[in-house]
GROMACS .gro file of C-alpha atoms in nm:
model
  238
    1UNK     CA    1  -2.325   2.122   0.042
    2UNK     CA    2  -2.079   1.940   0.255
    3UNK     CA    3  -1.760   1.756   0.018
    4UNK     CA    4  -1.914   1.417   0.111
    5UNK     CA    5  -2.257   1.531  -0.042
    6UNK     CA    6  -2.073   1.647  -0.343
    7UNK     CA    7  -1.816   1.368  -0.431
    8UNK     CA    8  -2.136   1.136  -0.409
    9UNK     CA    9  -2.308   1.362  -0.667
   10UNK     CA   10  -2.031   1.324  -0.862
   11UNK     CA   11  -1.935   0.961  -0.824
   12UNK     CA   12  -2.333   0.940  -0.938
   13UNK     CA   13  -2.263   1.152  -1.253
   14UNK     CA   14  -1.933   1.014  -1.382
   15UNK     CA   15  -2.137   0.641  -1.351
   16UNK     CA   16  -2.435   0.768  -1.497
   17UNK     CA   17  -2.181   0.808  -1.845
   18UNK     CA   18  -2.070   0.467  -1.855
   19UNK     CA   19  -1.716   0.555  -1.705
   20UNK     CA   20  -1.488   0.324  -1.509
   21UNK     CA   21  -1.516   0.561  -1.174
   22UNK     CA   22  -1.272   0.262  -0.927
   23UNK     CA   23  -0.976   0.482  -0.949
   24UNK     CA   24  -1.139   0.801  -0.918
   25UNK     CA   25  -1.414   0.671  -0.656
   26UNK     CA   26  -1.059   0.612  -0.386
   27UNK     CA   27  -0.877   0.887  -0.451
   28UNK     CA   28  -1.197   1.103  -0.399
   29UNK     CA   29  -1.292   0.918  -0.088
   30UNK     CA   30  -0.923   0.956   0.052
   31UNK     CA   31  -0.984   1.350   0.012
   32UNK     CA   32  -1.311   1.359   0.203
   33UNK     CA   33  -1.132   1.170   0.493
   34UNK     CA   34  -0.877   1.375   0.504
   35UNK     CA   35  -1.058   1.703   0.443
   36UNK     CA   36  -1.349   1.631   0.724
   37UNK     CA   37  -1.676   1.463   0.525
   38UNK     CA   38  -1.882   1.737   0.685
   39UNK     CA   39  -1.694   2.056   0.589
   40UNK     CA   40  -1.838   2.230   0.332
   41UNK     CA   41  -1.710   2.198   0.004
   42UNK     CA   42  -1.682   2.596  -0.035
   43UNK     CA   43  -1.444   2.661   0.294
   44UNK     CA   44  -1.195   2.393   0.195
   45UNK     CA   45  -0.873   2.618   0.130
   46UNK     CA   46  -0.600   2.598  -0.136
   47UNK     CA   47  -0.420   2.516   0.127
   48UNK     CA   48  -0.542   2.223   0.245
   49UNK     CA   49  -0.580   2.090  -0.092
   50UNK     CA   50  -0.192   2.156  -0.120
   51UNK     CA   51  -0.101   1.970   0.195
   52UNK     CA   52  -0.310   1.671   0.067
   53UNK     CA   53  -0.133   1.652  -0.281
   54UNK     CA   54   0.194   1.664  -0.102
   55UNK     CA   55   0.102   1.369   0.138
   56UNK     CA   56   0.160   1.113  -0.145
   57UNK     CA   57   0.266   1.342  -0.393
   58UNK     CA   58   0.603   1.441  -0.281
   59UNK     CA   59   0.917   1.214  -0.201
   60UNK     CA   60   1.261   1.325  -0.094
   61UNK     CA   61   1.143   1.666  -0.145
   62UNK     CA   62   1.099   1.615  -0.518
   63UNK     CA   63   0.686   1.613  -0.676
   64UNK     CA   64   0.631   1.319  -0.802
   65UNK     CA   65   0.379   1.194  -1.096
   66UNK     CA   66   0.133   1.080  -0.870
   67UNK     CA   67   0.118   1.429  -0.744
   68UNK     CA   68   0.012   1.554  -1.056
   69UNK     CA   69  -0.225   1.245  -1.107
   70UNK     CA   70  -0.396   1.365  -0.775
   71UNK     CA   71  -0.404   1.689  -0.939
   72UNK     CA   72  -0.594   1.656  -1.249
   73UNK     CA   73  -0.848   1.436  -1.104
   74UNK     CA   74  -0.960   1.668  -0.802
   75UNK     CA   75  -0.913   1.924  -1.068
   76UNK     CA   76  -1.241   1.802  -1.284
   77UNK     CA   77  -1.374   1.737  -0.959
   78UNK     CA   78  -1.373   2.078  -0.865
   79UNK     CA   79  -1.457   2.222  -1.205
   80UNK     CA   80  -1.780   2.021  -1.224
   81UNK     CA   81  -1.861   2.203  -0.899
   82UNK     CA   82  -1.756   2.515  -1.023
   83UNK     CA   83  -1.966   2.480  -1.330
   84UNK     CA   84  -2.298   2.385  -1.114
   85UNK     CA   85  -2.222   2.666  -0.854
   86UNK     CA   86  -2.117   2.456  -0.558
   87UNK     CA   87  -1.806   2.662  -0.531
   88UNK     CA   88  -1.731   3.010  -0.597
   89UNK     CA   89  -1.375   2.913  -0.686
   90UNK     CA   90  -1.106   2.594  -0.736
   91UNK     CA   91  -0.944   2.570  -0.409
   92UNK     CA   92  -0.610   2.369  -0.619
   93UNK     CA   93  -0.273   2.551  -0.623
   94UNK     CA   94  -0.212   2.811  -0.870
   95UNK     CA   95   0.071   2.687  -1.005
   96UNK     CA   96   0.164   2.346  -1.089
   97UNK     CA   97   0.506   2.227  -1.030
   98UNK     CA   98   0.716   2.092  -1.300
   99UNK     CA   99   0.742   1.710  -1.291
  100UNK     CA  100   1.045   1.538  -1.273
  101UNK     CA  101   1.054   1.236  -1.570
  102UNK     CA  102   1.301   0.983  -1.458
  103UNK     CA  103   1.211   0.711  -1.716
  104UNK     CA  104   1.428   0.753  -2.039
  105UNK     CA  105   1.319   0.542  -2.329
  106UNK     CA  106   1.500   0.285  -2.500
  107UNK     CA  107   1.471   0.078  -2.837
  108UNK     CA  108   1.620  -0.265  -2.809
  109UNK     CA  109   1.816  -0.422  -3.118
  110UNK     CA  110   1.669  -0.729  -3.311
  111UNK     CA  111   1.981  -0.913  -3.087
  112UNK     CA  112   1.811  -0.796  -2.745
  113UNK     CA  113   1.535  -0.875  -2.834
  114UNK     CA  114   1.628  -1.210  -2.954
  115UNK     CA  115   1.809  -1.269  -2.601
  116UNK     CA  116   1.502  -1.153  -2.398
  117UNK     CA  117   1.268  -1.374  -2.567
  118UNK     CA  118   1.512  -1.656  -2.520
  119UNK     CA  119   1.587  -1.584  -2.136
  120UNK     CA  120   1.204  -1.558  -2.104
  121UNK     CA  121   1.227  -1.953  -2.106
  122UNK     CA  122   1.502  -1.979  -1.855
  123UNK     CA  123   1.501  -1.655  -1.642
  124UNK     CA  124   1.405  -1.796  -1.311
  125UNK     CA  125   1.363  -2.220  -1.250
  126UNK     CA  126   1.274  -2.219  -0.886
  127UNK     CA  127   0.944  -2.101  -0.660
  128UNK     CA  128   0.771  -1.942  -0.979
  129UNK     CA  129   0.419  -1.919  -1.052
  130UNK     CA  130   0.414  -1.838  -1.425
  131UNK     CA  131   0.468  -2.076  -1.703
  132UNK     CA  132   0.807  -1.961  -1.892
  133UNK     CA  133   0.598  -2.054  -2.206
  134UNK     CA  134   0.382  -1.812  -2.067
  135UNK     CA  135   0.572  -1.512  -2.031
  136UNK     CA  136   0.782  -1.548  -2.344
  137UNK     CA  137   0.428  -1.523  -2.540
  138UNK     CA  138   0.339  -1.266  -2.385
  139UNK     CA  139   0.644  -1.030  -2.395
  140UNK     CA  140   0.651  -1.162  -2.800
  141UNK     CA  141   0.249  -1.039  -2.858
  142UNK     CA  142   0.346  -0.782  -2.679
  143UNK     CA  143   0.622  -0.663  -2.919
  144UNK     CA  144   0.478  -0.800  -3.212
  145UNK     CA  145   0.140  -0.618  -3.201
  146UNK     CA  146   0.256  -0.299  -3.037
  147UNK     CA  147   0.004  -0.360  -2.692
  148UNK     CA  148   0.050  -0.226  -2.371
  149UNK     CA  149   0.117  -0.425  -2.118
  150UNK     CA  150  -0.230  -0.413  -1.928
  151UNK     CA  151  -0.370  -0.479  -2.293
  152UNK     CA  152  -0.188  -0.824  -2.318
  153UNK     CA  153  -0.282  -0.920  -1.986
  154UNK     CA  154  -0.628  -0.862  -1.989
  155UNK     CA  155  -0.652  -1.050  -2.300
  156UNK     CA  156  -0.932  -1.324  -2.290
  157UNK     CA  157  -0.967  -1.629  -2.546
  158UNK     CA  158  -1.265  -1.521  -2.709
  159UNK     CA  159  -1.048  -1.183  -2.787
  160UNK     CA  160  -0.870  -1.380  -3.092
  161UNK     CA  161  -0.967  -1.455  -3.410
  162UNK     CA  162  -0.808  -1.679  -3.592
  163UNK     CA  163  -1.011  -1.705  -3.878
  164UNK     CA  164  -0.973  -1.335  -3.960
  165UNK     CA  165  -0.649  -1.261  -3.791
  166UNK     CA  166  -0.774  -1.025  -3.549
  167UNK     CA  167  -0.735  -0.946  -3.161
  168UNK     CA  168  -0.975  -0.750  -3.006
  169UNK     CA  169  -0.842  -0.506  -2.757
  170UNK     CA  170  -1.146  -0.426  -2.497
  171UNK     CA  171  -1.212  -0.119  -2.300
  172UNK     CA  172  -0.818   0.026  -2.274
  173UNK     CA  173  -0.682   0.328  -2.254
  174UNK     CA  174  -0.973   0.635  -2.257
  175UNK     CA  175  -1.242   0.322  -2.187
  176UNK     CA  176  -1.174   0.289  -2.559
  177UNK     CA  177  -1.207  -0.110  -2.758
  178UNK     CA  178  -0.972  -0.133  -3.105
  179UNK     CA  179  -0.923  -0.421  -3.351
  180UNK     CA  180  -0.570  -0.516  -3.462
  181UNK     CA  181  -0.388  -0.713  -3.707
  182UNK     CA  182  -0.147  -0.966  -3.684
  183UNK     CA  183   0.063  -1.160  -3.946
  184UNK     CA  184   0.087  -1.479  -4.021
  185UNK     CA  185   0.384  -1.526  -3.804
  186UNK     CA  186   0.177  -1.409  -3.517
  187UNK     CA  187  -0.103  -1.610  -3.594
  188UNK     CA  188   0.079  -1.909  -3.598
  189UNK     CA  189   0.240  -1.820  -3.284
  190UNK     CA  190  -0.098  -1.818  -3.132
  191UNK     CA  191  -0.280  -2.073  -3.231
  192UNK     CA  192   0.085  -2.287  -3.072
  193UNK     CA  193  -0.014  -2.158  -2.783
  194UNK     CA  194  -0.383  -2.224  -2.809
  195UNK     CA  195  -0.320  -2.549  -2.836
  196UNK     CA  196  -0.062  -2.554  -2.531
  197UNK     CA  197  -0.319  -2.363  -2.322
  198UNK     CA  198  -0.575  -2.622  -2.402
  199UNK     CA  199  -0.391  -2.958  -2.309
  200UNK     CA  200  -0.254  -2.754  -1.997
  201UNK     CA  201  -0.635  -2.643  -1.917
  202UNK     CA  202  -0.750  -2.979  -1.955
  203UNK     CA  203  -0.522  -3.129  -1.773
  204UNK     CA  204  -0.542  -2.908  -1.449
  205UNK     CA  205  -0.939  -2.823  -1.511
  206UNK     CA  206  -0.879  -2.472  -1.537
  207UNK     CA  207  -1.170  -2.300  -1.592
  208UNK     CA  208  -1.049  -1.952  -1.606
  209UNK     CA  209  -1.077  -1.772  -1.983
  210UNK     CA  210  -0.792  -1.566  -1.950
  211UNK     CA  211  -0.576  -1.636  -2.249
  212UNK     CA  212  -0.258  -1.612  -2.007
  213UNK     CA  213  -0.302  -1.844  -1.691
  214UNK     CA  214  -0.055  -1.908  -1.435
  215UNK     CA  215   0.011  -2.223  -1.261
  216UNK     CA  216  -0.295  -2.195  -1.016
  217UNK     CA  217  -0.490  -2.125  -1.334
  218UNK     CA  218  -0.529  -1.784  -1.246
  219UNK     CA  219  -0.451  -1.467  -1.522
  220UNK     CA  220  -0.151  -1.348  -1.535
  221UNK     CA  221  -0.183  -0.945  -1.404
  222UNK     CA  222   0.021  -0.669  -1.494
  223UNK     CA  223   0.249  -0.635  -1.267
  224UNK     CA  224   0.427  -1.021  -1.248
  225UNK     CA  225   0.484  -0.960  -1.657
  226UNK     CA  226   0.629  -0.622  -1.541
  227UNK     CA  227   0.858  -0.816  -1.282
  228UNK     CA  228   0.913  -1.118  -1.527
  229UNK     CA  229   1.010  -0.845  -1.776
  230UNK     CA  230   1.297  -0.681  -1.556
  231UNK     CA  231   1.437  -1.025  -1.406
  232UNK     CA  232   1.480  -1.160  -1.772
  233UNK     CA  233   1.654  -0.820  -1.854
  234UNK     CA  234   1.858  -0.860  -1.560
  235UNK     CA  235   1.952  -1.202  -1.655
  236UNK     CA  236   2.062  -1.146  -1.968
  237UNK     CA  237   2.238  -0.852  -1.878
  238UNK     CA  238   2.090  -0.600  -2.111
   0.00000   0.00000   0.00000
């Protein structure tokens, strides 16, 4: 069985159990390029599988996180071949390379905090998409309620309840949905903004259910809250 033959089998099988295969389905396909499609999967060699990590996987010499996000994916890749007797072994590198962490965590004081919600309103007037309204909701949910940042983003208006005080959180982390609880405080907090979103809505014919919309009525995605988040950080110098 060629590799192209055998990520397609597999592609097939991690579908066939519901899972979200978009991330998987590139890398995968990125591999059989760079492998050959038609080489069979049992002559690919540790190390070619080495070189391939290391393509994206290394910078300035050092391995990276994305190298060992490579790894563990063509790892169960190569297992589930393994298991159905594709292979006769895991072409991957013995040994896995310790990864360098340079993010160091950091708890802000009620003061920070304060400041960054109130820079969120003022942290950049010109050539912006996002509503400053917006983004200060967003980072506030986003502290009140403990969410990721993906989580508060992908966050429709059918997701809250305000009759029970609920937000549901839809397939996140591990494919995985969750209920959670918010205060009153929160809940007020929202249903503000509800009623913000739904003059602004009306008023531009938005038609887009995200609960965050930008000025072209579009959601808001992960990364520009990311960005927002470190300009209004920069701003007010914390």
């Amino acid at each position: 069985m060629n590799i192209k033959e055998a990520i397609h089998l597999y592609l097939s099988y991690k579908e066939s159990l519901g899972e979200k295969i978009r991330d998987v389905r590139y890398l995968l396909l990125r591999f059989e390029r760079y492998i050959n499609p038609i080489v069979e999967l049992d002559e690919i060699k540790e190390t070619d599988c080495q070189n391939f990590l290391n393509c994206k996987g290394r910078k300035n010499n050092n391995y990276t996180r994305y190298w060992d996000y490579q790894f563990c994916k063509l790892e169960r890749f190569f297992v589930w071949a393994f298991s159905r007797k594709f292979i006769h072994s895991i072409p991957l590198p013995k040994i896995r390379p310790t990864i360098r962490h340079d993010f160091t965590p950091y708890i802000y004081s009620t003061d920070e905090l304060n400041k960054i919600f109130a820079t969120a309103l003022c942290y950049r007037q010109r050539y912006n998409i996002e509503y400053p309204y917006v983004i200060q909701t967003m980072l506030k949910l986003t502290y009140c309620l403990g969410l990721r940042s993906g989580e508060t983003t992908r966050l429709l208006v059918e997701d809250i309840d305000l009759n029970n005080d609920l937000l549901y959180i839809n397939e996140t982390k591990f494919h995985k949905s969750r209920l959670v609880t918010a205060n009153a405080p929160v809940m007020k907090m929202l249903k503000l903004y509800l009623d913000w979103r739904k003059s602004i809505v009306k008023e531009n014919h938005f038609v887009n259910n995200h609960l965050f919309l930008d000025k072209r009525g579009n959601g808001v995605p992960q990364h520009e809250l990311q960005q927002a988040f470190r300009l209004i950080c920069t701003k007010a110098n914390i």
